[in-house]
PDB file of C-alpha atoms and ligand atoms in Angstrom:
ATOM      1  CA  UNK A 316      28.439  38.630 -11.166  1.00 54.00           C
ATOM      2  CA  UNK A 317      28.764  40.069  -7.824  1.00 54.00           C
ATOM      3  CA  UNK A 318      27.424  38.680  -4.864  1.00 57.00           C
ATOM      4  CA  UNK A 319      24.074  40.337  -4.153  1.00 54.00           C
ATOM      5  CA  UNK A 320      25.273  43.466  -1.621  1.00 55.00           C
ATOM      6  CA  UNK A 321      21.955  42.121   0.743  1.00 72.00           C
ATOM      7  CA  UNK A 322      22.945  40.549   4.463  1.00 83.00           C
ATOM      8  CA  UNK A 323      19.368  38.806   3.727  1.00 88.00           C
ATOM      9  CA  UNK A 324      20.885  36.615   1.635  1.00 92.00           C
ATOM     10  CA  UNK A 325      23.175  34.930   4.104  1.00 95.00           C
ATOM     11  CA  UNK A 326      19.959  34.407   6.037  1.00 96.00           C
ATOM     12  CA  UNK A 327      17.717  33.193   3.108  1.00 97.00           C
ATOM     13  CA  UNK A 328      20.179  30.329   2.662  1.00 97.00           C
ATOM     14  CA  UNK A 329      20.562  29.410   5.760  1.00 97.00           C
ATOM     15  CA  UNK A 330      16.618  28.827   6.432  1.00 98.00           C
ATOM     16  CA  UNK A 331      16.599  27.466   3.325  1.00 98.00           C
ATOM     17  CA  UNK A 332      18.948  24.835   4.640  1.00 98.00           C
ATOM     18  CA  UNK A 333      17.467  23.921   7.025  1.00 97.00           C
ATOM     19  CA  UNK A 334      13.996  23.496   5.968  1.00 97.00           C
ATOM     20  CA  UNK A 335      15.098  21.162   3.437  1.00 96.00           C
ATOM     21  CA  UNK A 336      17.297  18.981   5.798  1.00 96.00           C
ATOM     22  CA  UNK A 337      14.609  18.498   8.263  1.00 97.00           C
ATOM     23  CA  UNK A 338      13.430  14.439   8.010  1.00 97.00           C
ATOM     24  CA  UNK A 339      10.671  13.279   6.000  1.00 96.00           C
ATOM     25  CA  UNK A 340       8.485  12.175   8.641  1.00 97.00           C
ATOM     26  CA  UNK A 341       8.991  15.509  11.218  1.00 98.00           C
ATOM     27  CA  UNK A 342       8.075  17.650   7.329  1.00 98.00           C
ATOM     28  CA  UNK A 343       5.098  15.526   6.673  1.00 98.00           C
ATOM     29  CA  UNK A 344       3.538  15.928  10.361  1.00 98.00           C
ATOM     30  CA  UNK A 345       4.398  19.199  10.090  1.00 98.00           C
ATOM     31  CA  UNK A 346       1.896  20.026   6.391  1.00 98.00           C
ATOM     32  CA  UNK A 347      -0.386  17.809   8.533  1.00 98.00           C
ATOM     33  CA  UNK A 348      -0.416  20.084  11.692  1.00 98.00           C
ATOM     34  CA  UNK A 349      -0.289  23.594   9.216  1.00 99.00           C
ATOM     35  CA  UNK A 350      -2.838  21.846   7.158  1.00 99.00           C
ATOM     36  CA  UNK A 351      -5.287  22.216  10.582  1.00 98.00           C
ATOM     37  CA  UNK A 352      -4.458  25.475  11.323  1.00 98.00           C
ATOM     38  CA  UNK A 353      -4.806  27.274   8.327  1.00 99.00           C
ATOM     39  CA  UNK A 354      -8.486  25.816   8.266  1.00 98.00           C
ATOM     40  CA  UNK A 355      -8.848  26.815  11.334  1.00 98.00           C
ATOM     41  CA  UNK A 356      -8.089  30.314  10.558  1.00 98.00           C
ATOM     42  CA  UNK A 357     -10.698  33.077  11.495  1.00 98.00           C
ATOM     43  CA  UNK A 358     -10.177  34.178   7.711  1.00 98.00           C
ATOM     44  CA  UNK A 359     -10.853  30.196   6.421  1.00 98.00           C
ATOM     45  CA  UNK A 360     -13.497  31.203   3.577  1.00 98.00           C
ATOM     46  CA  UNK A 361     -16.166  28.997   2.524  1.00 98.00           C
ATOM     47  CA  UNK A 362     -15.724  29.696  -0.772  1.00 98.00           C
ATOM     48  CA  UNK A 363     -14.304  31.096  -3.358  1.00 98.00           C
ATOM     49  CA  UNK A 364     -10.291  30.611  -4.690  1.00 98.00           C
ATOM     50  CA  UNK A 365      -8.488  30.342  -2.654  1.00 99.00           C
ATOM     51  CA  UNK A 366      -4.295  30.306  -3.724  1.00 99.00           C
ATOM     52  CA  UNK A 367      -1.703  27.874  -2.853  1.00 99.00           C
ATOM     53  CA  UNK A 368       1.156  27.047  -3.904  1.00 99.00           C
ATOM     54  CA  UNK A 369       3.972  23.552  -5.421  1.00 98.00           C
ATOM     55  CA  UNK A 370       5.740  23.220  -2.626  1.00 98.00           C
ATOM     56  CA  UNK A 371       9.619  23.173  -3.684  1.00 98.00           C
ATOM     57  CA  UNK A 372      13.214  23.267  -1.760  1.00 97.00           C
ATOM     58  CA  UNK A 373      11.564  22.009   1.199  1.00 97.00           C
ATOM     59  CA  UNK A 374       8.379  24.070   1.598  1.00 98.00           C
ATOM     60  CA  UNK A 375       5.989  22.932   3.405  1.00 98.00           C
ATOM     61  CA  UNK A 376       3.597  20.732   1.501  1.00 98.00           C
ATOM     62  CA  UNK A 377       0.240  22.628   1.075  1.00 99.00           C
ATOM     63  CA  UNK A 378      -1.266  19.080  -0.107  1.00 98.00           C
ATOM     64  CA  UNK A 379      -3.305  17.744   3.457  1.00 98.00           C
ATOM     65  CA  UNK A 380      -4.553  21.514   3.035  1.00 99.00           C
ATOM     66  CA  UNK A 381      -5.656  21.445  -0.049  1.00 99.00           C
ATOM     67  CA  UNK A 382      -7.480  17.922  -0.121  1.00 98.00           C
ATOM     68  CA  UNK A 383      -9.674  19.244   2.959  1.00 98.00           C
ATOM     69  CA  UNK A 384     -10.898  22.567   1.554  1.00 98.00           C
ATOM     70  CA  UNK A 385     -14.823  22.947   1.715  1.00 98.00           C
ATOM     71  CA  UNK A 386     -15.879  22.122  -1.811  1.00 98.00           C
ATOM     72  CA  UNK A 387     -16.876  25.977  -2.021  1.00 98.00           C
ATOM     73  CA  UNK A 388     -13.474  26.972  -2.343  1.00 98.00           C
ATOM     74  CA  UNK A 389     -11.956  26.652  -5.865  1.00 98.00           C
ATOM     75  CA  UNK A 390      -7.516  25.786  -4.911  1.00 99.00           C
ATOM     76  CA  UNK A 391      -5.241  28.274  -7.485  1.00 99.00           C
ATOM     77  CA  UNK A 392      -1.669  27.868  -8.107  1.00 99.00           C
ATOM     78  CA  UNK A 393       0.796  30.674  -9.006  1.00 98.00           C
ATOM     79  CA  UNK A 394       1.413  30.967 -12.804  1.00 98.00           C
ATOM     80  CA  UNK A 395       4.878  33.667 -13.793  1.00 98.00           C
ATOM     81  CA  UNK A 396       4.437  36.073 -16.898  1.00 98.00           C
ATOM     82  CA  UNK A 397       5.722  38.442 -18.359  1.00 96.00           C
ATOM     83  CA  UNK A 398       7.397  41.163 -16.260  1.00 96.00           C
ATOM     84  CA  UNK A 399       7.378  39.563 -12.756  1.00 97.00           C
ATOM     85  CA  UNK A 400       3.732  39.167 -12.847  1.00 98.00           C
ATOM     86  CA  UNK A 401       2.147  36.761 -10.765  1.00 98.00           C
ATOM     87  CA  UNK A 402      -1.457  34.945 -11.922  1.00 98.00           C
ATOM     88  CA  UNK A 403      -3.118  32.456 -10.520  1.00 99.00           C
ATOM     89  CA  UNK A 404      -5.566  29.301 -12.038  1.00 98.00           C
ATOM     90  CA  UNK A 405      -7.416  26.962 -10.517  1.00 98.00           C
ATOM     91  CA  UNK A 406      -5.826  23.165 -10.250  1.00 98.00           C
ATOM     92  CA  UNK A 407      -7.044  19.989  -9.825  1.00 98.00           C
ATOM     93  CA  UNK A 408      -4.826  16.932  -9.166  1.00 98.00           C
ATOM     94  CA  UNK A 409      -4.945  15.621 -12.867  1.00 98.00           C
ATOM     95  CA  UNK A 410      -4.972  19.263 -14.152  1.00 98.00           C
ATOM     96  CA  UNK A 411      -2.003  19.483 -17.176  1.00 98.00           C
ATOM     97  CA  UNK A 412       1.278  21.456 -15.668  1.00 98.00           C
ATOM     98  CA  UNK A 413       4.232  22.630 -16.798  1.00 98.00           C
ATOM     99  CA  UNK A 414       7.590  23.122 -15.242  1.00 98.00           C
ATOM    100  CA  UNK A 415       8.187  27.288 -14.912  1.00 98.00           C
ATOM    101  CA  UNK A 416      11.741  28.927 -14.896  1.00 97.00           C
ATOM    102  CA  UNK A 417      12.600  27.814 -11.725  1.00 98.00           C
ATOM    103  CA  UNK A 418      11.215  24.166 -12.185  1.00 98.00           C
ATOM    104  CA  UNK A 419       7.935  24.800 -10.392  1.00 98.00           C
ATOM    105  CA  UNK A 420       5.468  22.729 -11.702  1.00 98.00           C
ATOM    106  CA  UNK A 421       2.248  25.832 -12.754  1.00 98.00           C
ATOM    107  CA  UNK A 422      -1.231  24.887 -14.358  1.00 98.00           C
ATOM    108  CA  UNK A 423      -1.033  24.640 -18.416  1.00 98.00           C
ATOM    109  CA  UNK A 424      -3.853  26.827 -19.230  1.00 98.00           C
ATOM    110  CA  UNK A 425      -4.388  29.479 -21.647  1.00 98.00           C
ATOM    111  CA  UNK A 426      -4.504  33.213 -20.935  1.00 97.00           C
ATOM    112  CA  UNK A 427      -8.136  33.576 -20.588  1.00 97.00           C
ATOM    113  CA  UNK A 428      -7.983  31.033 -17.255  1.00 97.00           C
ATOM    114  CA  UNK A 429      -5.234  33.511 -15.408  1.00 98.00           C
ATOM    115  CA  UNK A 430      -6.574  34.966 -12.838  1.00 98.00           C
ATOM    116  CA  UNK A 431      -4.985  38.206 -10.952  1.00 98.00           C
ATOM    117  CA  UNK A 432      -3.804  38.410  -7.171  1.00 98.00           C
ATOM    118  CA  UNK A 433      -6.831  40.478  -6.564  1.00 98.00           C
ATOM    119  CA  UNK A 434      -9.728  38.033  -7.578  1.00 98.00           C
ATOM    120  CA  UNK A 435      -8.186  35.497  -4.175  1.00 99.00           C
ATOM    121  CA  UNK A 436      -9.995  35.376  -1.324  1.00 98.00           C
ATOM    122  CA  UNK A 437      -7.527  33.737   0.661  1.00 98.00           C
ATOM    123  CA  UNK A 438      -3.521  33.060  -0.164  1.00 98.00           C
ATOM    124  CA  UNK A 439      -1.056  31.127   1.081  1.00 99.00           C
ATOM    125  CA  UNK A 440       2.011  32.024   0.557  1.00 98.00           C
ATOM    126  CA  UNK A 441       5.939  30.502   0.749  1.00 98.00           C
ATOM    127  CA  UNK A 442       8.262  31.629   3.248  1.00 98.00           C
ATOM    128  CA  UNK A 443      11.846  31.918   3.986  1.00 98.00           C
ATOM    129  CA  UNK A 444      11.680  33.583   6.770  1.00 98.00           C
ATOM    130  CA  UNK A 445       8.846  35.692   8.901  1.00 98.00           C
ATOM    131  CA  UNK A 446       9.339  38.499  11.935  1.00 98.00           C
ATOM    132  CA  UNK A 447       6.588  39.112  14.659  1.00 97.00           C
ATOM    133  CA  UNK A 448       4.811  41.832  12.631  1.00 96.00           C
ATOM    134  CA  UNK A 449       3.968  39.814   9.201  1.00 98.00           C
ATOM    135  CA  UNK A 450       7.307  40.394   7.605  1.00 97.00           C
ATOM    136  CA  UNK A 451       7.739  38.168   4.915  1.00 97.00           C
ATOM    137  CA  UNK A 452      11.520  36.997   3.815  1.00 97.00           C
ATOM    138  CA  UNK A 453      10.577  35.055   0.556  1.00 97.00           C
ATOM    139  CA  UNK A 454      13.180  33.626  -2.553  1.00 96.00           C
ATOM    140  CA  UNK A 455      14.379  37.693  -3.361  1.00 93.00           C
ATOM    141  CA  UNK A 456      12.333  37.741  -6.721  1.00 95.00           C
ATOM    142  CA  UNK A 457       9.976  40.363  -5.533  1.00 96.00           C
ATOM    143  CA  UNK A 458       6.833  38.468  -7.261  1.00 98.00           C
ATOM    144  CA  UNK A 459       4.474  38.176  -4.591  1.00 98.00           C
ATOM    145  CA  UNK A 460       5.777  41.717  -3.080  1.00 98.00           C
ATOM    146  CA  UNK A 461       4.612  43.304  -6.427  1.00 98.00           C
ATOM    147  CA  UNK A 462       1.641  41.551  -6.990  1.00 98.00           C
ATOM    148  CA  UNK A 463       0.754  42.141  -3.540  1.00 98.00           C
ATOM    149  CA  UNK A 464       1.612  45.926  -3.262  1.00 98.00           C
ATOM    150  CA  UNK A 465      -2.460  46.937  -3.784  1.00 98.00           C
ATOM    151  CA  UNK A 466      -2.975  44.981   0.026  1.00 98.00           C
ATOM    152  CA  UNK A 467      -0.300  48.096   1.071  1.00 95.00           C
ATOM    153  CA  UNK A 468      -3.581  50.657   1.635  1.00 90.00           C
ATOM    154  CA  UNK A 469      -6.521  48.088   0.927  1.00 96.00           C
ATOM    155  CA  UNK A 470      -7.685  45.818   3.895  1.00 97.00           C
ATOM    156  CA  UNK A 471      -8.299  42.210   2.901  1.00 98.00           C
ATOM    157  CA  UNK A 472      -9.264  40.231   0.846  1.00 98.00           C
ATOM    158  CA  UNK A 473      -7.318  38.664  -0.045  1.00 98.00           C
ATOM    159  CA  UNK A 474      -5.995  37.657   3.161  1.00 98.00           C
ATOM    160  CA  UNK A 475      -1.959  36.571   3.221  1.00 98.00           C
ATOM    161  CA  UNK A 476      -1.073  33.778   5.016  1.00 99.00           C
ATOM    162  CA  UNK A 477       2.326  32.125   5.237  1.00 99.00           C
ATOM    163  CA  UNK A 478       3.132  28.804   5.501  1.00 99.00           C
ATOM    164  CA  UNK A 479       6.566  27.440   7.309  1.00 98.00           C
ATOM    165  CA  UNK A 480       8.156  25.857  10.124  1.00 98.00           C
ATOM    166  CA  UNK A 481       8.616  26.892  13.386  1.00 98.00           C
ATOM    167  CA  UNK A 482      12.259  27.223  12.528  1.00 98.00           C
ATOM    168  CA  UNK A 483      11.332  29.715   9.492  1.00 98.00           C
ATOM    169  CA  UNK A 484      10.334  32.704  12.616  1.00 98.00           C
ATOM    170  CA  UNK A 485      12.714  34.799  13.121  1.00 98.00           C
ATOM    171  CA  UNK A 486      12.485  37.571  16.450  1.00 97.00           C
ATOM    172  CA  UNK A 487      13.301  40.433  14.435  1.00 96.00           C
ATOM    173  CA  UNK A 488      13.180  41.111  10.305  1.00 96.00           C
ATOM    174  CA  UNK A 489      14.145  44.008   8.774  1.00 93.00           C
ATOM    175  CA  UNK A 490      11.127  45.322   6.851  1.00 90.00           C
ATOM    176  CA  UNK A 491      11.713  46.772   3.221  1.00 91.00           C
ATOM    177  CA  UNK A 492       9.823  49.508   2.329  1.00 93.00           C
ATOM    178  CA  UNK A 493       8.206  47.402  -0.494  1.00 95.00           C
ATOM    179  CA  UNK A 494       7.420  44.616   2.125  1.00 95.00           C
ATOM    180  CA  UNK A 495       3.247  43.419   2.204  1.00 97.00           C
ATOM    181  CA  UNK A 496       3.073  41.907   5.693  1.00 97.00           C
ATOM    182  CA  UNK A 497       1.387  38.711   5.957  1.00 98.00           C
ATOM    183  CA  UNK A 498      -1.901  38.870   8.424  1.00 98.00           C
ATOM    184  CA  UNK A 499      -0.585  35.389   9.906  1.00 98.00           C
ATOM    185  CA  UNK A 500       0.912  32.462   9.859  1.00 98.00           C
ATOM    186  CA  UNK A 501       0.436  28.938  10.474  1.00 99.00           C
ATOM    187  CA  UNK A 502       3.209  26.873  11.547  1.00 98.00           C
ATOM    188  CA  UNK A 503       3.017  23.039  12.314  1.00 98.00           C
ATOM    189  CA  UNK A 504       3.185  24.804  16.561  1.00 98.00           C
ATOM    190  CA  UNK A 505       0.865  27.810  16.422  1.00 98.00           C
ATOM    191  CA  UNK A 506      -1.213  29.866  14.309  1.00 98.00           C
ATOM    192  CA  UNK A 507       0.196  33.811  14.626  1.00 98.00           C
ATOM    193  CA  UNK A 508      -1.976  36.408  14.434  1.00 98.00           C
ATOM    194  CA  UNK A 509      -0.365  39.610  13.442  1.00 97.00           C
ATOM    195  CA  UNK A 510      -3.572  41.547  13.646  1.00 92.00           C
ATOM    196  CA  UNK A 511      -3.488  41.135  17.233  1.00 75.00           C
ATOM    197  CA  UNK A 512      -0.012  43.162  17.739  1.00 57.00           C
ATOM    198  CA  UNK A 513      -1.114  45.179  21.154  1.00 50.00           C
ATOM    199  CA  UNK A 514      -1.138  41.924  23.119  1.00 47.00           C
ATOM    200  CA  UNK A 515       1.846  41.279  24.804  1.00 46.00           C
ATOM    201  CA  UNK A 516       4.169  38.477  22.221  1.00 48.00           C
ATOM    202  CA  UNK A 517       2.756  35.517  25.024  1.00 46.00           C
ATOM    203  CA  UNK A 518      -0.769  35.826  23.910  1.00 43.00           C
ATOM    204  CA  UNK A 519      -0.460  36.943  19.941  1.00 47.00           C
ATOM    205  CA  UNK A 520       0.034  33.062  18.871  1.00 56.00           C
ATOM    206  CA  UNK A 521      -3.427  30.189  19.286  1.00 58.00           C
ATOM    207  CA  UNK A 522      -0.977  27.237  20.706  1.00 56.00           C
ATOM    208  CA  UNK A 523      -1.704  23.967  19.229  1.00 52.00           C
ATOM    209  CA  UNK A 524      -3.757  21.929  21.454  1.00 49.00           C
TER     210      UNK A 524
HETATM  211  N1  FFO B 535       6.945  26.907  -4.304  1.00 88.32           N
HETATM  212  C1  FFO B 535       6.449  28.028  -4.684  1.00 88.32           C
HETATM  213  N2  FFO B 535       6.415  28.685  -5.581  1.00 88.32           N
HETATM  214  C2  FFO B 535       6.348  29.745  -6.055  1.00 88.32           C
HETATM  215  C3  FFO B 535       7.333  30.372  -5.382  1.00 88.32           C
HETATM  216  C4  FFO B 535       7.787  30.546  -4.519  1.00 88.32           C
HETATM  217  O1  FFO B 535       8.735  31.187  -3.776  1.00 88.32           O
HETATM  218  N3  FFO B 535       7.492  28.701  -4.034  1.00 88.32           N
HETATM  219  N4  FFO B 535       7.323  31.884  -5.759  1.00 88.32           N
HETATM  220  C5  FFO B 535       7.878  33.666  -5.001  1.00 88.32           C
HETATM  221  O2  FFO B 535       8.621  33.915  -5.631  1.00 88.32           O
HETATM  222  C6  FFO B 535       7.008  32.803  -6.957  1.00 88.32           C
HETATM  223  C7  FFO B 535       8.370  32.480  -7.871  1.00 88.32           C
HETATM  224  N5  FFO B 535       9.391  32.779  -7.461  1.00 88.32           N
HETATM  225  C8  FFO B 535      10.656  31.677  -7.429  1.00 88.32           C
HETATM  226  C9  FFO B 535      11.911  32.914  -7.415  1.00 88.32           C
HETATM  227  C10 FFO B 535      12.527  32.512  -7.243  1.00 88.32           C
HETATM  228  C11 FFO B 535      12.840  30.907  -7.273  1.00 88.32           C
HETATM  229  C12 FFO B 535      14.798  30.366  -7.177  1.00 88.32           C
HETATM  230  O3  FFO B 535      14.176  28.873  -6.911  1.00 88.32           O
HETATM  231  N6  FFO B 535      15.607  30.957  -7.210  1.00 88.32           N
HETATM  232  C13 FFO B 535      16.394  30.223  -7.150  1.00 88.32           C
HETATM  233  C14 FFO B 535      17.476  30.594  -8.095  1.00 88.32           C
HETATM  234  C15 FFO B 535      17.009  30.441  -9.159  1.00 88.32           C
HETATM  235  C16 FFO B 535      17.936  30.838 -10.640  1.00 88.32           C
HETATM  236  O4  FFO B 535      18.627  31.132 -10.185  1.00 88.32           O
HETATM  237  O5  FFO B 535      17.239  30.994 -11.869  1.00 88.32           O
HETATM  238  C17 FFO B 535      17.268  30.276  -5.861  1.00 88.32           C
HETATM  239  O6  FFO B 535      16.867  31.748  -5.451  1.00 88.32           O
HETATM  240  O7  FFO B 535      17.998  29.743  -5.572  1.00 88.32           O
HETATM  241  C18 FFO B 535      11.820  30.391  -7.165  1.00 88.32           C
HETATM  242  C19 FFO B 535      10.859  30.949  -6.978  1.00 88.32           C
HETATM  243  C20 FFO B 535       5.483  31.800  -7.903  1.00 88.32           C
HETATM  244  N7  FFO B 535       6.083  30.361  -7.399  1.00 88.32           N
HETATM  245  N1  ATP B 536       6.076  46.518  -5.355  1.00 88.32           N
HETATM  246  C1  ATP B 536       7.653  46.070  -6.055  1.00 88.32           C
HETATM  247  N2  ATP B 536       7.962  47.538  -7.155  1.00 88.32           N
HETATM  248  C2  ATP B 536       8.813  47.381  -7.767  1.00 88.32           C
HETATM  249  N3  ATP B 536       9.907  46.701  -7.109  1.00 88.32           N
HETATM  250  C3  ATP B 536      10.190  45.429  -6.334  1.00 88.32           C
HETATM  251  C4  ATP B 536       8.622  45.549  -5.903  1.00 88.32           C
HETATM  252  N4  ATP B 536       8.546  44.862  -4.425  1.00 88.32           N
HETATM  253  C5  ATP B 536       9.817  43.882  -4.640  1.00 88.32           C
HETATM  254  N5  ATP B 536      10.393  44.759  -5.603  1.00 88.32           N
HETATM  255  C6  ATP B 536      11.903  43.987  -6.168  1.00 88.32           C
HETATM  256  O1  ATP B 536      12.221  42.596  -6.088  1.00 88.32           O
HETATM  257  C7  ATP B 536      13.114  42.892  -5.280  1.00 88.32           C
HETATM  258  C8  ATP B 536      13.445  41.629  -4.410  1.00 88.32           C
HETATM  259  O2  ATP B 536      12.538  41.789  -3.039  1.00 88.32           O
HETATM  260  P1  ATP B 536      12.648  41.040  -1.700  1.00 88.32           P
HETATM  261  O3  ATP B 536      13.936  40.760  -1.355  1.00 88.32           O
HETATM  262  O4  ATP B 536      11.456  41.519  -0.408  1.00 88.32           O
HETATM  263  O5  ATP B 536      11.721  39.384  -2.171  1.00 88.32           O
HETATM  264  P2  ATP B 536      11.158  38.188  -1.305  1.00 88.32           P
HETATM  265  O6  ATP B 536       9.570  38.795  -0.959  1.00 88.32           O
HETATM  266  O7  ATP B 536      12.090  37.565  -0.926  1.00 88.32           O
HETATM  267  O8  ATP B 536      10.629  37.795  -2.672  1.00 88.32           O
HETATM  268  P3  ATP B 536       9.137  37.260  -2.805  1.00 88.32           P
HETATM  269  O9  ATP B 536       8.051  38.259  -3.026  1.00 88.32           O
HETATM  270  O10 ATP B 536       9.228  36.515  -4.365  1.00 88.32           O
HETATM  271  O11 ATP B 536       9.032  36.052  -2.008  1.00 88.32           O
HETATM  272  C9  ATP B 536      14.018  43.717  -4.321  1.00 88.32           C
HETATM  273  O12 ATP B 536      14.914  43.939  -5.069  1.00 88.32           O
HETATM  274  C10 ATP B 536      12.005  45.037  -5.136  1.00 88.32           C
HETATM  275  O13 ATP B 536      13.559  46.382  -5.352  1.00 88.32           O
END
């Protein structure tokens, strides 16, 4: 097969490698700080379905966030469907999981338990990289973009929040026509709010305490 004719391919590989090679202690500390930033978001819900992901490939671990979610929130994980459909299903530790085609565990539930992206109040998305206007570089499958296309002409919910290491923040990133921008991104260093673009760059972020 010929290589992907996409300059984003090299960028994806670089960012994924850098993410994977962070020392364990640094990754754990970052996950804690990202959790704190996620819980402090103005859009953080007290009730309803919230979607996370099962961290793989060096992604930010969302366990510290899941463990501290308000009792009224139901934590959901993505479940791959046919034809690039991305569903979501509630999951708690101990619930059955099955590995998907990418080796990522997902809830092992009947079709009747699957929820659409529209049912989520807030969704935390895995990102490979993110840009200053909320542009998101993902794994390249277009799973999230396809299933969140409705958010291009409809306001939140679901609120779309990226979880990433600060090293994944890019100064520029070309938006593709199908990209669905993030509302915010939380890193170990800051909460980046992409709805405050009118302000000068220095005040676009809430620095860590
Ligand atoms: N943790 C997590 N869950 C997720 C995603 C994600 O990025 N991270 N997804 C985000 O979309 C969806 C699944 N999509 C994915 C797309 C590609 C790969 C991946 O590892 N691709 C390999 C190639 C694998 C192959 O050829 O079969 C790679 O790029 O190296 C993983 C998940 C839903 N669940
Ligand atoms: N709304 C859509 N309808 C049809 N195809 C789409 C849509 N969104 C994305 N795609 C396709 O998905 C492919 C991958 O897109 P892209 O490289 O932006 O993925 P990504 O954002 O990195 O991945 P993901 O959304 O899974 O994290 C593109 O080739 C694009 O054609």
